[in-house]
């Protein structure tokens, strides 16, 4: 009930828009991979190519080494859950789940029993006789998930299935989806533009941009060691600090830090720093000032003013009481390799700081 999925040089063009531009990606059996990226990056098109709803202009989709590019959608052994639920309004939950089994002419007793098992699996055994309009959004999405699993597909495809739900339900259901995926061991491809969603539940996160793969790796690797400036910007929040390159190191905020990856040819660069890598200490003679503090649960995000601009810093919640607006502070960066990019005049002003401002 699990399979390897491979995108091999996948290209798909709609008019003048290139949705996929030579996408190469391999998803191992039983893995949960999130396709992450901004609108228009090609993630849903890639998913639809696996499902058989889109046919690439070139390249191939392989499942366990078999080219299924030209196989009809109903022969692909893939289950898909859509953003819009797509339940039949005239069928109750049990019959919605059993619909695919009915199409395959599975005996009534067998399909009712299977539907009951799946509703139990998604936590809705008491809702079997309810119609879609009698279910909440989260419950409808659970029914849609059970329906996708009814035919025991080798690949489960999830196209932003949580985007229409409120925040609390989203968190609960994404954890439920992950639990089911681990229990069943099914290869799963999850499309989302929500970085928190991708990082919290996927085995690997594939970041797409303009139809190409920018990086694919475990969530911690994508976050902590982004392969490109685009990944660094898209996954999480980044400060842009002006730096000066010397050899394989860069001077930023008066500190000399190693460069992560190859050093650029330009001497003046943007240094990309996560807010949690900015260390803040109250000091009467500090050259930075706290402008604002935003509560974020376990941490507080500070907006700091330095001589050349502003910078964001995340500090533990218990330290925030002594770092209120107006507090003078010193700023240091965590000693670790940093990602740099060629300096641009269009770098976001609120997060751009001159190299000599300490």
CSV table of N, CA, C and O in Angstrom, one decimal, residues 91-178:
chain,number,residue,atom,x,y,z
A,91,UNK,N,-25.6,12.4,-0.5
A,91,UNK,CA,-25.1,11.2,0.2
A,91,UNK,C,-24.7,11.4,1.6
A,91,UNK,O,-24.1,12.5,1.9
A,92,UNK,N,-25.0,10.5,2.5
A,92,UNK,CA,-24.5,10.7,3.9
A,92,UNK,C,-23.1,10.3,4.0
A,92,UNK,O,-22.4,9.9,3.0
A,93,UNK,N,-22.5,10.5,5.1
A,93,UNK,CA,-21.0,10.3,5.3
A,93,UNK,C,-20.6,8.9,4.9
A,93,UNK,O,-19.6,8.7,4.2
A,94,UNK,N,-21.4,7.9,5.3
A,94,UNK,CA,-21.0,6.5,5.0
A,94,UNK,C,-21.0,6.3,3.5
A,94,UNK,O,-20.1,5.7,2.9
A,95,UNK,N,-22.1,6.8,2.8
A,95,UNK,CA,-22.1,6.5,1.4
A,95,UNK,C,-21.1,7.4,0.6
A,95,UNK,O,-20.7,6.9,-0.5
A,96,UNK,N,-20.7,8.5,1.1
A,96,UNK,CA,-19.7,9.3,0.5
A,96,UNK,C,-18.4,8.5,0.5
A,96,UNK,O,-17.6,8.4,-0.5
A,97,UNK,N,-18.1,8.0,1.7
A,97,UNK,CA,-16.8,7.2,1.9
A,97,UNK,C,-16.9,6.0,1.0
A,97,UNK,O,-15.8,5.6,0.4
A,98,UNK,N,-18.0,5.3,0.8
A,98,UNK,CA,-18.1,4.1,0.1
A,98,UNK,C,-18.3,4.3,-1.4
A,98,UNK,O,-18.4,3.3,-2.2
A,99,UNK,N,-18.4,5.5,-1.9
A,99,UNK,CA,-18.8,5.8,-3.3
A,99,UNK,C,-17.8,5.1,-4.3
A,99,UNK,O,-18.3,4.5,-5.2
A,100,UNK,N,-16.5,5.2,-4.1
A,100,UNK,CA,-15.6,4.6,-5.0
A,100,UNK,C,-15.7,3.1,-5.0
A,100,UNK,O,-15.6,2.4,-6.0
A,101,UNK,N,-16.0,2.5,-3.8
A,101,UNK,CA,-16.2,1.0,-3.8
A,101,UNK,C,-17.5,0.6,-4.5
A,101,UNK,O,-17.6,-0.4,-5.1
A,102,UNK,N,-18.5,1.5,-4.5
A,102,UNK,CA,-19.8,1.2,-5.2
A,102,UNK,C,-19.5,1.3,-6.7
A,102,UNK,O,-20.0,0.4,-7.5
A,103,UNK,N,-18.7,2.2,-7.2
A,103,UNK,CA,-18.3,2.3,-8.6
A,103,UNK,C,-17.6,1.0,-9.0
A,103,UNK,O,-17.8,0.6,-10.2
A,104,UNK,N,-16.8,0.5,-8.1
A,104,UNK,CA,-16.1,-0.8,-8.4
A,104,UNK,C,-16.9,-2.0,-8.2
A,104,UNK,O,-16.4,-3.1,-8.3
A,105,UNK,N,-18.2,-1.8,-7.9
A,105,UNK,CA,-19.2,-2.9,-7.8
A,105,UNK,C,-18.8,-3.8,-6.6
A,105,UNK,O,-19.1,-5.0,-6.7
A,106,UNK,N,-18.3,-3.3,-5.6
A,106,UNK,CA,-18.0,-4.0,-4.4
A,106,UNK,C,-19.4,-4.3,-3.7
A,106,UNK,O,-20.2,-3.4,-3.6
A,107,UNK,N,-19.6,-5.5,-3.2
A,107,UNK,CA,-20.9,-5.8,-2.6
A,107,UNK,C,-21.3,-4.9,-1.5
A,107,UNK,O,-20.4,-4.3,-0.8
A,108,UNK,N,-22.6,-4.6,-1.3
A,108,UNK,CA,-23.1,-3.6,-0.4
A,108,UNK,C,-22.6,-3.9,1.0
A,108,UNK,O,-22.1,-2.9,1.7
A,109,UNK,N,-22.7,-5.1,1.5
A,109,UNK,CA,-22.3,-5.4,2.9
A,109,UNK,C,-20.8,-5.1,3.1
A,109,UNK,O,-20.4,-4.5,4.1
A,110,UNK,N,-20.0,-5.4,2.1
A,110,UNK,CA,-18.5,-5.2,2.2
A,110,UNK,C,-18.2,-3.7,2.2
A,110,UNK,O,-17.4,-3.3,3.0
A,111,UNK,N,-18.8,-3.0,1.3
A,111,UNK,CA,-18.5,-1.5,1.3
A,111,UNK,C,-19.0,-0.8,2.5
A,111,UNK,O,-18.4,0.2,2.9
A,112,UNK,N,-20.2,-1.2,3.0
A,112,UNK,CA,-20.7,-0.5,4.3
A,112,UNK,C,-19.7,-0.8,5.4
A,112,UNK,O,-19.5,0.1,6.2
A,113,UNK,N,-19.2,-2.0,5.5
A,113,UNK,CA,-18.3,-2.4,6.6
A,113,UNK,C,-17.0,-1.6,6.4
A,113,UNK,O,-16.5,-1.1,7.4
A,114,UNK,N,-16.5,-1.5,5.2
A,114,UNK,CA,-15.3,-0.8,5.0
A,114,UNK,C,-15.4,0.7,5.3
A,114,UNK,O,-14.6,1.3,5.9
A,115,UNK,N,-16.6,1.3,4.9
A,115,UNK,CA,-16.8,2.7,5.2
A,115,UNK,C,-16.9,2.9,6.7
A,115,UNK,O,-16.4,3.9,7.2
A,116,UNK,N,-17.5,2.0,7.4
A,116,UNK,CA,-17.6,2.1,8.9
A,116,UNK,C,-16.2,2.1,9.5
A,116,UNK,O,-16.0,2.8,10.4
A,117,UNK,N,-15.3,1.2,9.0
A,117,UNK,CA,-14.0,1.1,9.5
A,117,UNK,C,-13.2,2.4,9.3
A,117,UNK,O,-12.5,2.9,10.2
A,118,UNK,N,-13.4,3.0,8.2
A,118,UNK,CA,-12.7,4.2,7.8
A,118,UNK,C,-13.2,5.4,8.6
A,118,UNK,O,-12.5,6.3,9.1
A,119,UNK,N,-14.5,5.5,8.8
A,119,UNK,CA,-15.1,6.5,9.7
A,119,UNK,C,-14.6,6.4,11.1
A,119,UNK,O,-14.4,7.4,11.8
A,120,UNK,N,-14.4,5.2,11.5
A,120,UNK,CA,-13.9,4.9,12.9
A,120,UNK,C,-12.4,5.4,12.9
A,120,UNK,O,-12.0,6.1,13.9
A,121,UNK,N,-11.7,5.2,11.8
A,121,UNK,CA,-10.3,5.6,11.7
A,121,UNK,C,-10.1,7.1,11.8
A,121,UNK,O,-9.2,7.6,12.4
A,122,UNK,N,-11.1,7.8,11.2
A,122,UNK,CA,-10.9,9.3,11.2
A,122,UNK,C,-11.7,9.9,12.3
A,122,UNK,O,-11.9,11.2,12.4
A,123,UNK,N,-12.3,9.1,13.2
A,123,UNK,CA,-12.9,9.6,14.4
A,123,UNK,C,-14.3,10.1,14.2
A,123,UNK,O,-14.8,10.9,15.0
A,124,UNK,N,-15.1,9.5,13.2
A,124,UNK,CA,-16.4,9.9,13.0
A,124,UNK,C,-17.4,8.8,12.9
A,124,UNK,O,-18.4,8.8,12.1
A,125,UNK,N,-17.3,7.8,13.8
A,125,UNK,CA,-18.2,6.6,13.7
A,125,UNK,C,-19.7,7.0,14.0
A,125,UNK,O,-20.6,6.4,13.5
A,126,UNK,N,-19.9,8.0,14.8
A,126,UNK,CA,-21.2,8.4,15.1
A,126,UNK,C,-21.9,9.3,14.1
A,126,UNK,O,-23.0,9.7,14.2
A,127,UNK,N,-21.1,9.7,13.0
A,127,UNK,CA,-21.6,10.6,12.0
A,127,UNK,C,-21.9,10.0,10.7
A,127,UNK,O,-22.1,10.7,9.7
A,128,UNK,N,-22.0,8.6,10.7
A,128,UNK,CA,-22.2,7.9,9.4
A,128,UNK,C,-23.4,8.3,8.7
A,128,UNK,O,-23.4,8.3,7.4
A,129,UNK,N,-24.5,8.6,9.4
A,129,UNK,CA,-25.8,8.9,8.7
A,129,UNK,C,-26.0,10.4,8.5
A,129,UNK,O,-27.1,10.8,8.0
A,130,UNK,N,-25.0,11.2,8.8
A,130,UNK,CA,-25.2,12.6,8.6
A,130,UNK,C,-24.8,13.0,7.2
A,130,UNK,O,-23.9,12.5,6.6
A,131,UNK,N,-25.5,14.0,6.6
A,131,UNK,CA,-25.2,14.5,5.3
A,131,UNK,C,-24.2,15.7,5.4
A,131,UNK,O,-24.0,16.3,6.5
A,132,UNK,N,-23.5,16.0,4.3
A,132,UNK,CA,-22.5,17.1,4.4
A,132,UNK,C,-22.9,18.4,5.1
A,132,UNK,O,-22.1,18.9,5.8
A,133,UNK,N,-24.1,18.8,4.8
A,133,UNK,CA,-24.6,20.1,5.4
A,133,UNK,C,-24.8,20.0,6.9
A,133,UNK,O,-24.9,21.0,7.6
A,134,UNK,N,-24.8,18.8,7.4
A,134,UNK,CA,-24.9,18.5,8.9
A,134,UNK,C,-23.6,18.4,9.6
A,134,UNK,O,-23.5,18.1,10.8
A,135,UNK,N,-22.5,18.5,8.8
A,135,UNK,CA,-21.1,18.3,9.3
A,135,UNK,C,-20.4,19.6,9.3
A,135,UNK,O,-20.6,20.5,8.4
A,136,UNK,N,-19.5,19.8,10.3
A,136,UNK,CA,-18.6,21.0,10.3
A,136,UNK,C,-17.6,20.8,9.1
A,136,UNK,O,-17.4,19.8,8.5
A,137,UNK,N,-16.8,21.9,8.9
A,137,UNK,CA,-15.8,21.9,7.8
A,137,UNK,C,-14.8,20.8,8.1
A,137,UNK,O,-14.4,20.1,7.2
A,138,UNK,N,-14.3,20.7,9.4
A,138,UNK,CA,-13.3,19.7,9.7
A,138,UNK,C,-13.8,18.3,9.6
A,138,UNK,O,-13.1,17.4,9.1
A,139,UNK,N,-15.1,18.1,9.9
A,139,UNK,CA,-15.7,16.8,9.8
A,139,UNK,C,-15.9,16.4,8.3
A,139,UNK,O,-15.6,15.3,7.9
A,140,UNK,N,-16.2,17.4,7.5
A,140,UNK,CA,-16.3,17.1,6.1
A,140,UNK,C,-15.0,16.7,5.5
A,140,UNK,O,-14.9,15.8,4.6
A,141,UNK,N,-13.9,17.4,5.9
A,141,UNK,CA,-12.6,17.1,5.4
A,141,UNK,C,-12.2,15.7,5.9
A,141,UNK,O,-11.5,15.0,5.1
A,142,UNK,N,-12.6,15.3,7.1
A,142,UNK,CA,-12.3,13.9,7.5
A,142,UNK,C,-13.0,12.9,6.7
A,142,UNK,O,-12.4,11.8,6.4
A,143,UNK,N,-14.2,13.2,6.3
A,143,UNK,CA,-15.0,12.3,5.4
A,143,UNK,C,-14.3,12.2,4.1
A,143,UNK,O,-14.2,11.1,3.5
A,144,UNK,N,-13.9,13.3,3.5
A,144,UNK,CA,-13.1,13.3,2.3
A,144,UNK,C,-11.9,12.5,2.4
A,144,UNK,O,-11.5,11.8,1.4
A,145,UNK,N,-11.2,12.6,3.5
A,145,UNK,CA,-9.9,11.8,3.7
A,145,UNK,C,-10.3,10.3,3.7
A,145,UNK,O,-9.6,9.5,3.1
A,146,UNK,N,-11.3,10.0,4.5
A,146,UNK,CA,-11.7,8.5,4.5
A,146,UNK,C,-12.1,8.0,3.2
A,146,UNK,O,-11.8,6.9,2.8
A,147,UNK,N,-12.8,8.8,2.4
A,147,UNK,CA,-13.2,8.4,1.0
A,147,UNK,C,-11.9,8.2,0.1
A,147,UNK,O,-11.9,7.2,-0.6
A,148,UNK,N,-10.9,9.0,0.3
A,148,UNK,CA,-9.7,8.8,-0.5
A,148,UNK,C,-9.0,7.5,-0.1
A,148,UNK,O,-8.3,6.9,-0.9
A,149,UNK,N,-9.1,7.1,1.2
A,149,UNK,CA,-8.4,5.9,1.6
A,149,UNK,C,-9.2,4.7,1.4
A,149,UNK,O,-8.7,3.6,1.5
A,150,UNK,N,-10.5,4.8,1.0
A,150,UNK,CA,-11.3,3.6,0.9
A,150,UNK,C,-10.8,2.6,-0.2
A,150,UNK,O,-11.0,1.4,0.0
A,151,UNK,N,-10.2,3.1,-1.2
A,151,UNK,CA,-9.8,2.2,-2.3
A,151,UNK,C,-8.3,1.7,-2.0
A,151,UNK,O,-7.7,1.1,-2.9
A,152,UNK,N,-7.8,2.0,-0.8
A,152,UNK,CA,-6.5,1.6,-0.5
A,152,UNK,C,-5.4,2.0,-1.5
A,152,UNK,O,-4.7,1.1,-2.1
A,153,UNK,N,-5.3,3.3,-1.8
A,153,UNK,CA,-4.4,3.7,-2.8
A,153,UNK,C,-2.9,3.6,-2.3
A,153,UNK,O,-2.6,3.6,-1.1
A,154,UNK,N,-2.0,3.5,-3.3
A,154,UNK,CA,-0.6,3.4,-3.0
A,154,UNK,C,0.0,4.8,-2.7
A,154,UNK,O,1.0,4.9,-2.0
A,155,UNK,N,-0.7,5.8,-3.2
A,155,UNK,CA,-0.3,7.2,-3.0
A,155,UNK,C,-1.4,8.1,-2.6
A,155,UNK,O,-2.5,8.0,-3.2
A,156,UNK,N,-1.3,8.9,-1.6
A,156,UNK,CA,-2.3,9.8,-1.1
A,156,UNK,C,-1.9,11.2,-1.5
A,156,UNK,O,-0.7,11.7,-1.2
A,157,UNK,N,-2.8,11.9,-2.1
A,157,UNK,CA,-2.5,13.3,-2.6
A,157,UNK,C,-3.4,14.3,-1.9
A,157,UNK,O,-4.6,14.1,-1.9
A,158,UNK,N,-2.8,15.3,-1.3
A,158,UNK,CA,-3.6,16.3,-0.5
A,158,UNK,C,-3.3,17.7,-1.0
A,158,UNK,O,-2.2,18.2,-0.9
A,159,UNK,N,-4.4,18.3,-1.6
A,159,UNK,CA,-4.2,19.6,-2.2
A,159,UNK,C,-4.8,20.7,-1.3
A,159,UNK,O,-5.9,21.0,-1.4
A,160,UNK,N,-3.9,21.2,-0.5
A,160,UNK,CA,-4.3,22.3,0.5
A,160,UNK,C,-5.6,21.9,1.2
A,160,UNK,O,-6.5,22.7,1.2
A,161,UNK,N,-5.6,20.7,1.8
A,161,UNK,CA,-6.9,20.3,2.4
A,161,UNK,C,-7.3,21.0,3.6
A,161,UNK,O,-8.5,20.9,4.1
A,162,UNK,N,-6.5,21.9,4.2
A,162,UNK,CA,-6.8,22.5,5.4
A,162,UNK,C,-7.0,24.0,5.3
A,162,UNK,O,-7.3,24.7,6.3
A,163,UNK,N,-6.9,24.6,4.1
A,163,UNK,CA,-6.9,26.0,3.9
A,163,UNK,C,-8.2,26.7,4.2
A,163,UNK,O,-8.3,27.9,4.5
A,164,UNK,N,-9.3,25.9,4.1
A,164,UNK,CA,-10.6,26.5,4.4
A,164,UNK,C,-11.1,26.4,5.8
A,164,UNK,O,-12.2,26.8,6.2
A,165,UNK,N,-10.2,25.9,6.7
A,165,UNK,CA,-10.6,25.7,8.1
A,165,UNK,C,-10.0,26.7,9.0
A,165,UNK,O,-9.0,27.4,8.7
A,166,UNK,N,-10.6,26.9,10.2
A,166,UNK,CA,-10.1,27.9,11.1
A,166,UNK,C,-8.8,27.3,11.8
A,166,UNK,O,-8.6,26.2,11.7
A,167,UNK,N,-8.1,28.2,12.4
A,167,UNK,CA,-6.7,27.9,12.9
A,167,UNK,C,-6.7,26.7,13.8
A,167,UNK,O,-5.9,25.8,13.6
A,168,UNK,N,-7.6,26.6,14.8
A,168,UNK,CA,-7.6,25.6,15.8
A,168,UNK,C,-7.9,24.2,15.1
A,168,UNK,O,-7.2,23.2,15.4
A,169,UNK,N,-8.9,24.2,14.2
A,169,UNK,CA,-9.2,23.0,13.5
A,169,UNK,C,-8.1,22.5,12.6
A,169,UNK,O,-7.8,21.3,12.5
A,170,UNK,N,-7.5,23.5,12.0
A,170,UNK,CA,-6.3,23.2,11.1
A,170,UNK,C,-5.3,22.4,11.8
A,170,UNK,O,-4.7,21.4,11.3
A,171,UNK,N,-4.9,22.9,13.0
A,171,UNK,CA,-3.8,22.2,13.7
A,171,UNK,C,-4.2,20.8,14.1
A,171,UNK,O,-3.5,19.9,14.0
A,172,UNK,N,-5.4,20.7,14.6
A,172,UNK,CA,-5.9,19.4,15.0
A,172,UNK,C,-6.0,18.4,13.9
A,172,UNK,O,-5.5,17.2,14.0
A,173,UNK,N,-6.5,18.9,12.7
A,173,UNK,CA,-6.6,17.9,11.6
A,173,UNK,C,-5.3,17.6,10.9
A,173,UNK,O,-5.1,16.5,10.5
A,174,UNK,N,-4.4,18.6,10.9
A,174,UNK,CA,-3.1,18.2,10.3
A,174,UNK,C,-2.4,17.2,11.2
A,174,UNK,O,-1.7,16.3,10.6
A,175,UNK,N,-2.5,17.2,12.5
A,175,UNK,CA,-1.9,16.2,13.3
A,175,UNK,C,-2.6,14.9,13.1
A,175,UNK,O,-2.0,13.8,13.2
A,176,UNK,N,-3.9,14.9,12.9
A,176,UNK,CA,-4.7,13.7,12.6
A,176,UNK,C,-4.2,13.1,11.3
A,176,UNK,O,-4.1,11.8,11.2
A,177,UNK,N,-4.0,13.9,10.3
A,177,UNK,CA,-3.6,13.4,9.0
A,177,UNK,C,-2.2,12.7,9.1
A,177,UNK,O,-2.0,11.7,8.6
A,178,UNK,N,-1.3,13.4,9.9
A,178,UNK,CA,0.0,12.8,10.1
A,178,UNK,C,-0.1,11.5,10.8
A,178,UNK,O,0.6,10.5,10.5
